[in-house]
GROMACS .gro file of C-alpha atoms in nm:
model
  373
    1MET     CA    1  -5.206   5.673  -2.717
    2SER     CA    2  -5.044   5.454  -2.985
    3ASN     CA    3  -5.071   5.092  -2.988
    4ASN     CA    4  -4.657   5.061  -2.955
    5ARG     CA    5  -4.672   5.283  -2.642
    6ILE     CA    6  -4.955   5.070  -2.481
    7MET     CA    7  -4.736   4.749  -2.551
    8GLY     CA    8  -4.428   4.923  -2.406
    9LEU     CA    9  -4.600   5.024  -2.083
   10ASN     CA   10  -4.766   4.667  -2.051
   11ASN     CA   11  -4.412   4.510  -2.117
   12ALA     CA   12  -4.249   4.723  -1.848
   13ARG     CA   13  -4.549   4.645  -1.602
   14GLU     CA   14  -4.472   4.290  -1.684
   15LEU     CA   15  -4.110   4.289  -1.626
   16LEU     CA   16  -4.177   4.515  -1.302
   17ASP     CA   17  -4.423   4.230  -1.181
   18VAL     CA   18  -4.129   3.969  -1.271
   19LEU     CA   19  -3.867   4.176  -1.058
   20ILE     CA   20  -4.088   4.223  -0.752
   21ARG     CA   21  -4.188   3.879  -0.761
   22ALA     CA   22  -3.798   3.741  -0.824
   23GLY     CA   23  -3.722   3.968  -0.504
   24LEU     CA   24  -3.982   3.821  -0.299
   25ILE     CA   25  -3.864   3.504  -0.389
   26ALA     CA   26  -3.515   3.574  -0.312
   27VAL     CA   27  -3.610   3.739   0.025
   28LEU     CA   28  -3.794   3.424   0.121
   29VAL     CA   29  -3.513   3.224   0.037
   30MET     CA   30  -3.285   3.404   0.246
   31PHE     CA   31  -3.476   3.418   0.539
   32CYS     CA   32  -3.549   3.028   0.482
   33PHE     CA   33  -3.151   2.964   0.486
   34GLN     CA   34  -3.092   3.172   0.798
   35ILE     CA   35  -3.379   2.936   0.959
   36PHE     CA   36  -3.227   2.626   0.838
   37HIS     CA   37  -2.845   2.699   0.852
   38PRO     CA   38  -2.800   2.581   1.247
   39PHE     CA   39  -2.956   2.219   1.113
   40MET     CA   40  -2.763   2.214   0.773
   41ASN     CA   41  -2.483   1.983   0.875
   42ILE     CA   42  -2.731   1.766   1.059
   43VAL     CA   43  -2.963   1.717   0.786
   44LEU     CA   44  -2.692   1.682   0.513
   45TRP     CA   45  -2.506   1.432   0.703
   46SER     CA   46  -2.833   1.259   0.767
   47VAL     CA   47  -2.932   1.232   0.393
   48ILE     CA   48  -2.551   1.107   0.316
   49LEU     CA   49  -2.614   0.835   0.574
   50ALA     CA   50  -2.956   0.741   0.452
   51ILE     CA   51  -2.820   0.730   0.106
   52THR     CA   52  -2.524   0.508   0.214
   53LEU     CA   53  -2.713   0.254   0.417
   54TYR     CA   54  -3.029   0.242   0.245
   55PRO     CA   55  -2.903  -0.085   0.004
   56LEU     CA   56  -2.829  -0.237   0.347
   57ASN     CA   57  -3.182  -0.159   0.479
   58GLN     CA   58  -3.339  -0.293   0.151
   59LYS     CA   59  -3.165  -0.643   0.193
   60LEU     CA   60  -3.273  -0.643   0.555
   61ALA     CA   61  -3.627  -0.527   0.489
   62ALA     CA   62  -3.667  -0.800   0.227
   63THR     CA   63  -3.553  -1.088   0.483
   64LEU     CA   64  -3.790  -0.944   0.736
   65GLY     CA   65  -4.098  -0.939   0.495
   66ASP     CA   66  -4.074  -0.605   0.361
   67ARG     CA   67  -4.079  -0.426   0.702
   68HIS     CA   68  -3.890  -0.133   0.617
   69GLY     CA   69  -3.927   0.034   0.957
   70LEU     CA   70  -3.788  -0.276   1.160
   71ALA     CA   71  -3.491  -0.264   0.911
   72ALA     CA   72  -3.424   0.081   0.956
   73VAL     CA   73  -3.409   0.056   1.339
   74ILE     CA   74  -3.177  -0.227   1.331
   75VAL     CA   75  -2.965  -0.057   1.083
   76VAL     CA   76  -2.946   0.244   1.339
   77ILE     CA   77  -2.881  -0.011   1.634
   78LEU     CA   78  -2.581  -0.140   1.414
   79GLY     CA   79  -2.438   0.160   1.343
   80LEU     CA   80  -2.481   0.284   1.694
   81ALA     CA   81  -2.276  -0.022   1.808
   82CYS     CA   82  -2.004   0.034   1.526
   83LEU     CA   83  -1.961   0.379   1.644
   84ILE     CA   84  -1.987   0.364   2.035
   85VAL     CA   85  -1.770   0.041   2.071
   86PRO     CA   86  -1.461   0.165   1.910
   87MET     CA   87  -1.512   0.532   2.040
   88GLY     CA   88  -1.587   0.387   2.386
   89LEU     CA   89  -1.241   0.195   2.399
   90LEU     CA   90  -1.061   0.487   2.230
   91GLY     CA   91  -1.196   0.728   2.479
   92ALA     CA   92  -1.091   0.538   2.776
   93SER     CA   93  -0.750   0.484   2.616
   94ILE     CA   94  -0.747   0.880   2.603
   95ALA     CA   95  -0.872   0.931   2.965
   96ASP     CA   96  -0.616   0.665   3.086
   97SER     CA   97  -0.316   0.849   2.896
   98VAL     CA   98  -0.422   1.194   3.023
   99GLN     CA   99  -0.451   1.060   3.384
  100ALA     CA  100  -0.115   0.892   3.372
  101ASN     CA  101   0.064   1.178   3.266
  102MET     CA  102  -0.117   1.403   3.521
  103HIS     CA  103  -0.007   1.184   3.765
  104THR     CA  104   0.369   1.196   3.635
  105MET     CA  105   0.361   1.554   3.622
  106GLN     CA  106   0.244   1.591   3.976
  107GLY     CA  107   0.462   1.340   4.117
  108ARG     CA  108   0.750   1.484   3.941
  109THR     CA  109   0.855   1.104   3.843
  110PHE     CA  110   0.885   1.212   3.482
  111GLU     CA  111   1.331   1.169   3.392
  112ILE     CA  112   1.460   1.297   3.107
  113PRO     CA  113   1.790   1.051   2.999
  114PRO     CA  114   2.092   1.196   2.957
  115PRO     CA  115   2.203   1.237   2.608
  116PRO     CA  116   2.446   0.988   2.423
  117ALA     CA  117   2.790   1.085   2.333
  118VAL     CA  118   2.735   1.039   2.002
  119VAL     CA  119   2.498   1.343   1.991
  120GLN     CA  120   2.779   1.565   2.031
  121THR     CA  121   2.981   1.450   1.707
  122TRP     CA  122   2.665   1.558   1.494
  123PRO     CA  123   2.756   1.844   1.264
  124LEU     CA  124   2.626   2.204   1.315
  125ILE     CA  125   2.348   2.122   1.610
  126GLY     CA  126   2.564   1.871   1.797
  127GLU     CA  127   2.721   2.083   2.058
  128PRO     CA  128   2.413   2.288   2.110
  129LEU     CA  129   2.181   1.996   2.119
  130PHE     CA  130   2.407   1.772   2.350
  131SER     CA  131   2.441   2.080   2.627
  132LEU     CA  132   2.076   2.167   2.594
  133TRP     CA  133   1.994   1.785   2.659
  134THR     CA  134   2.244   1.749   2.935
  135HIS     CA  135   2.114   2.076   3.119
  136ALA     CA  136   1.745   1.938   3.090
  137SER     CA  137   1.831   1.582   3.210
  138GLU     CA  138   2.027   1.725   3.540
  139ASN     CA  139   1.765   2.006   3.624
  140LEU     CA  140   1.417   1.897   3.553
  141SER     CA  141   1.269   2.192   3.742
  142TRP     CA  142   1.404   2.433   3.452
  143VAL     CA  143   1.239   2.187   3.178
  144PHE     CA  144   0.925   2.233   3.375
  145SER     CA  145   0.972   2.590   3.400
  146GLN     CA  146   1.025   2.643   3.028
  147ILE     CA  147   0.755   2.417   2.895
  148ALA     CA  148   0.461   2.508   3.143
  149PRO     CA  149   0.364   2.835   2.939
  150HIS     CA  150   0.351   2.645   2.636
  151LEU     CA  151   0.175   2.359   2.758
  152LYS     CA  152  -0.103   2.582   2.903
  153ASP     CA  153  -0.199   2.727   2.559
  154LEU     CA  154  -0.141   2.403   2.419
  155SER     CA  155  -0.387   2.205   2.662
  156ARG     CA  156  -0.637   2.479   2.587
  157THR     CA  157  -0.621   2.431   2.235
  158VAL     CA  158  -0.638   2.025   2.271
  159LEU     CA  159  -0.930   2.069   2.496
  160THR     CA  160  -1.129   2.291   2.220
  161ARG     CA  161  -1.038   2.042   1.965
  162LEU     CA  162  -1.163   1.761   2.182
  163ALA     CA  163  -1.489   1.950   2.277
  164GLY     CA  164  -1.528   1.991   1.885
  165ALA     CA  165  -1.481   1.625   1.837
  166GLY     CA  166  -1.719   1.535   2.115
  167ALA     CA  167  -1.969   1.766   1.917
  168GLY     CA  168  -1.927   1.581   1.619
  169ILE     CA  169  -1.972   1.249   1.741
  170MET     CA  170  -2.324   1.378   1.901
  171VAL     CA  171  -2.405   1.509   1.556
  172PHE     CA  172  -2.339   1.177   1.395
  173VAL     CA  173  -2.551   1.025   1.653
  174LEU     CA  174  -2.838   1.231   1.595
  175ALA     CA  175  -2.777   1.237   1.207
  176LEU     CA  176  -2.800   0.844   1.240
  177PHE     CA  177  -3.137   0.845   1.413
  178ILE     CA  178  -3.251   1.082   1.146
  179SER     CA  179  -3.129   0.908   0.856
  180GLY     CA  180  -3.326   0.571   1.017
  181LEU     CA  181  -3.636   0.775   0.949
  182ILE     CA  182  -3.549   0.863   0.643
  183MET     CA  183  -3.483   0.497   0.527
  184ALA     CA  184  -3.800   0.414   0.667
  185HIS     CA  185  -3.961   0.625   0.403
  186GLY     CA  186  -3.708   0.544   0.127
  187ASP     CA  187  -3.964   0.486  -0.135
  188SER     CA  188  -4.118   0.826  -0.101
  189GLY     CA  189  -3.786   0.973  -0.052
  190GLN     CA  190  -3.659   0.816  -0.365
  191ARG     CA  191  -3.952   0.923  -0.566
  192THR     CA  192  -3.911   1.292  -0.418
  193ALA     CA  193  -3.558   1.305  -0.520
  194LEU     CA  194  -3.640   1.179  -0.873
  195ALA     CA  195  -3.922   1.491  -0.911
  196ILE     CA  196  -3.657   1.717  -0.802
  197ALA     CA  197  -3.383   1.608  -1.044
  198THR     CA  198  -3.635   1.577  -1.320
  199ARG     CA  199  -3.739   1.931  -1.267
  200ILE     CA  200  -3.381   2.072  -1.234
  201SER     CA  201  -3.289   1.874  -1.550
  202GLY     CA  202  -3.596   1.780  -1.728
  203PRO     CA  203  -3.743   1.426  -1.805
  204GLU     CA  204  -3.455   1.334  -2.045
  205HIS     CA  205  -3.151   1.392  -1.802
  206GLY     CA  206  -3.336   1.414  -1.450
  207PRO     CA  207  -3.293   1.045  -1.384
  208GLY     CA  208  -2.967   1.004  -1.476
  209LEU     CA  209  -2.884   1.298  -1.262
  210ALA     CA  210  -3.057   1.160  -0.962
  211SER     CA  211  -2.854   0.837  -1.003
  212LEU     CA  212  -2.544   1.016  -1.060
  213CYS     CA  213  -2.570   1.194  -0.705
  214THR     CA  214  -2.659   0.874  -0.541
  215ALA     CA  215  -2.353   0.683  -0.683
  216THR     CA  216  -2.137   0.951  -0.595
  217ILE     CA  217  -2.256   0.973  -0.218
  218ARG     CA  218  -2.245   0.613  -0.189
  219ALA     CA  219  -1.895   0.545  -0.336
  220VAL     CA  220  -1.712   0.849  -0.146
  221ALA     CA  221  -1.898   0.753   0.167
  222GLN     CA  222  -1.779   0.402   0.159
  223GLY     CA  223  -1.442   0.426  -0.017
  224VAL     CA  224  -1.315   0.745   0.188
  225VAL     CA  225  -1.472   0.770   0.529
  226GLY     CA  226  -1.592   0.414   0.550
  227VAL     CA  227  -1.221   0.289   0.462
  228ALA     CA  228  -1.087   0.553   0.706
  229PHE     CA  229  -1.317   0.448   0.971
  230ILE     CA  230  -1.211   0.065   0.943
  231GLN     CA  231  -0.844   0.157   0.952
  232MET     CA  232  -0.912   0.355   1.265
  233VAL     CA  233  -1.059   0.052   1.445
  234LEU     CA  234  -0.830  -0.198   1.313
  235VAL     CA  235  -0.513   0.056   1.428
  236GLY     CA  236  -0.667   0.116   1.741
  237ILE     CA  237  -0.744  -0.236   1.839
  238GLY     CA  238  -0.349  -0.314   1.797
  239LEU     CA  239  -0.257   0.014   1.980
  240VAL     CA  240  -0.487  -0.065   2.285
  241VAL     CA  241  -0.385  -0.436   2.288
  242MET     CA  242  -0.014  -0.339   2.275
  243GLY     CA  243  -0.060  -0.082   2.560
  244VAL     CA  244   0.076   0.211   2.363
  245PRO     CA  245   0.018   0.557   2.519
  246GLY     CA  246  -0.221   0.768   2.381
  247ALA     CA  247  -0.391   0.497   2.164
  248GLY     CA  248  -0.703   0.678   2.121
  249VAL     CA  249  -0.546   1.027   1.991
  250LEU     CA  250  -0.332   0.788   1.758
  251ALA     CA  251  -0.633   0.626   1.637
  252LEU     CA  252  -0.824   0.942   1.554
  253LEU     CA  253  -0.510   1.071   1.382
  254VAL     CA  254  -0.554   0.759   1.158
  255LEU     CA  255  -0.893   0.868   1.090
  256LEU     CA  256  -0.822   1.213   1.013
  257VAL     CA  257  -0.497   1.104   0.764
  258GLY     CA  258  -0.701   0.852   0.593
  259ILE     CA  259  -0.998   1.080   0.513
  260ILE     CA  260  -0.755   1.339   0.380
  261GLN     CA  261  -0.603   1.072   0.164
  262LEU     CA  262  -0.260   1.073   0.327
  263PRO     CA  263  -0.052   0.738   0.381
  264THR     CA  264  -0.146   0.620   0.752
  265LEU     CA  265   0.216   0.490   0.738
  266LEU     CA  266   0.300   0.847   0.849
  267ILE     CA  267   0.136   0.751   1.195
  268ILE     CA  268   0.214   0.389   1.218
  269THR     CA  269   0.592   0.391   1.142
  270PRO     CA  270   0.677   0.612   1.452
  271VAL     CA  271   0.464   0.387   1.684
  272VAL     CA  272   0.638   0.092   1.553
  273LEU     CA  273   0.959   0.234   1.600
  274TYR     CA  274   0.864   0.312   1.969
  275VAL     CA  275   0.736  -0.023   2.037
  276PHE     CA  276   1.048  -0.177   1.925
  277PHE     CA  277   1.262   0.062   2.119
  278ARG     CA  278   1.057  -0.004   2.411
  279ASP     CA  279   0.984  -0.385   2.398
  280GLY     CA  280   1.273  -0.511   2.195
  281VAL     CA  281   1.250  -0.744   1.917
  282GLY     CA  282   1.013  -1.027   2.022
  283VAL     CA  283   0.708  -1.232   1.925
  284SER     CA  284   0.462  -0.939   2.055
  285SER     CA  285   0.638  -0.664   1.866
  286ILE     CA  286   0.653  -0.838   1.509
  287ILE     CA  287   0.291  -0.948   1.535
  288PHE     CA  288   0.181  -0.588   1.642
  289THR     CA  289   0.396  -0.468   1.329
  290VAL     CA  290   0.256  -0.698   1.076
  291TRP     CA  291  -0.081  -0.622   1.234
  292LEU     CA  292  -0.044  -0.236   1.154
  293VAL     CA  293   0.129  -0.243   0.864
  294LEU     CA  294  -0.163  -0.461   0.715
  295ALA     CA  295  -0.403  -0.192   0.854
  296GLY     CA  296  -0.227   0.076   0.711
  297LEU     CA  297  -0.208  -0.101   0.395
  298SER     CA  298  -0.566  -0.218   0.362
  299ASP     CA  299  -0.709   0.096   0.211
  300ASN     CA  300  -0.530  -0.013  -0.118
  301VAL     CA  301  -0.767  -0.329  -0.128
  302LEU     CA  302  -1.072  -0.172   0.031
  303LYS     CA  303  -1.054   0.147  -0.207
  304PRO     CA  304  -1.089   0.002  -0.525
  305LEU     CA  305  -1.402  -0.216  -0.427
  306MET     CA  306  -1.573   0.064  -0.253
  307LEU     CA  307  -1.460   0.379  -0.460
  308GLY     CA  308  -1.458   0.233  -0.789
  309ARG     CA  309  -1.826   0.177  -0.804
  310GLY     CA  310  -1.921   0.350  -1.122
  311VAL     CA  311  -1.746   0.697  -1.043
  312ALA     CA  312  -1.376   0.823  -1.064
  313VAL     CA  313  -1.320   1.111  -0.822
  314PRO     CA  314  -0.975   1.245  -0.835
  315MET     CA  315  -0.785   1.212  -0.502
  316PRO     CA  316  -0.733   1.613  -0.493
  317ILE     CA  317  -1.099   1.667  -0.471
  318ILE     CA  318  -1.132   1.449  -0.209
  319LEU     CA  319  -0.835   1.621  -0.039
  320ILE     CA  320  -0.979   1.962  -0.064
  321GLY     CA  321  -1.327   1.866   0.020
  322ALA     CA  322  -1.179   1.722   0.369
  323LEU     CA  323  -0.977   2.021   0.461
  324GLY     CA  324  -1.193   2.289   0.335
  325GLY     CA  325  -1.510   2.103   0.510
  326MET     CA  326  -1.272   2.079   0.822
  327LEU     CA  327  -1.199   2.459   0.796
  328SER     CA  328  -1.548   2.583   0.749
  329SER     CA  329  -1.770   2.331   0.969
  330GLY     CA  330  -1.526   2.168   1.198
  331ILE     CA  331  -1.478   1.786   1.267
  332ILE     CA  332  -1.833   1.708   1.102
  333GLY     CA  333  -1.711   1.919   0.775
  334LEU     CA  334  -1.436   1.638   0.747
  335PHE     CA  335  -1.682   1.386   0.660
  336ILE     CA  336  -1.937   1.598   0.458
  337GLY     CA  337  -1.679   1.805   0.276
  338PRO     CA  338  -1.553   1.518   0.056
  339VAL     CA  339  -1.887   1.378  -0.028
  340LEU     CA  340  -2.058   1.714  -0.134
  341LEU     CA  341  -1.752   1.835  -0.335
  342ALA     CA  342  -1.733   1.496  -0.497
  343MET     CA  343  -2.088   1.531  -0.590
  344GLY     CA  344  -2.054   1.875  -0.731
  345TYR     CA  345  -1.731   1.777  -0.937
  346GLN     CA  346  -1.928   1.474  -1.086
  347LEU     CA  347  -2.239   1.681  -1.175
  348PHE     CA  348  -1.999   1.940  -1.341
  349MET     CA  349  -1.822   1.720  -1.538
  350SER     CA  350  -2.118   1.535  -1.651
  351TRP     CA  351  -2.277   1.855  -1.770
  352VAL     CA  352  -1.938   1.953  -1.946
  353TYR     CA  353  -1.912   1.636  -2.134
  354GLN     CA  354  -2.308   1.597  -2.202
  355PRO     CA  355  -2.334   1.557  -2.592
  356PRO     CA  356  -2.541   1.814  -2.773
  357PRO     CA  357  -2.916   1.703  -2.875
  358VAL     CA  358  -2.930   1.573  -3.211
  359THR     CA  359  -3.216   1.652  -3.439
  360THR     CA  360  -3.312   1.527  -3.755
  361SER     CA  361  -3.352   1.801  -4.057
  362GLU     CA  362  -3.572   1.805  -4.361
  363SER     CA  363  -3.358   1.618  -4.578
  364GLY     CA  364  -3.362   1.324  -4.307
  365THR     CA  365  -2.997   1.380  -4.241
  366ALA     CA  366  -2.899   1.418  -3.841
  367ASP     CA  367  -2.849   1.777  -3.776
  368PRO     CA  368  -2.647   1.836  -3.415
  369GLY     CA  369  -2.659   2.212  -3.408
  370LYS     CA  370  -3.062   2.246  -3.372
  371PRO     CA  371  -3.230   2.171  -3.056
  372LEU     CA  372  -3.560   1.968  -3.037
  373ASP     CA  373  -3.881   2.187  -3.083
   0.00000   0.00000   0.00000
């Protein structure tokens, strides 16, 4: 048997060994992913919270004599307070609104005022709208018979969404506890993350990769999710104090609109018009309007402070991440999606604009075309 044939057989065996090992690793990764997949959202959200809150944990631990565990417990308690108090108020508002609407429907105390005469003069839709409105105001039972089938389907959808939101809040609470454990061992976690990044990108680019991921997560979590949560709390306080029906639902809509990077004035403007229509022009209405407008425009001040810390993520990336995360993972994906997509975008763009390695040729001049040996 010739040497070439022996070398060919050896190469074939080595290639077969590599393929078998790669196949076994792929099967192992697949099974590990299937086992880990139910907990993926919780773990991702825990890591995002831990990275976002870790600077606060470090400052608090320094004041407590480097007691990182106690600092993590305090941060988790503060996070729960910031979550439970607004959500409790908004949940009570939602329950009161639903109960009031149920009493109104059951007692048949709901009334539709007759249309103003000017409606009849509107072009195209004036006549049919005026007749339909008049019929509805005179015969309320006909209105209930027409909208009852639609309300049944709508109520089922609303209850499903509310259940998803409740599950998302439970996931957030659990993730907050897990993030406390991660922050309590933040030094070892930081070394592990640096080792993983170094293993992926090498010792030259590994620390930069880890720093970029950390900065992106903190900037997006604070500048997008954090700002939207602050706006929700501010707007929710104004709605609850003013006694606006459905204040909890409206505040949640402000949170969703803020995360997907739409102006919160889309929610605030109809509410302000409703308050002026209900209460008229007065001191309370004017103060309420100023409060809501300032709360709605607060993102113009908060976002440059929180989102502009070392990273520049285009708003379409945040929008796609929020919508895609919500469609794929529900309400919790609305928070995780922008952070992960922004991090992926930053990593991709840093790879695109990464300068080629520069070496020195034998003549002593720089040769950017040859990699380092």
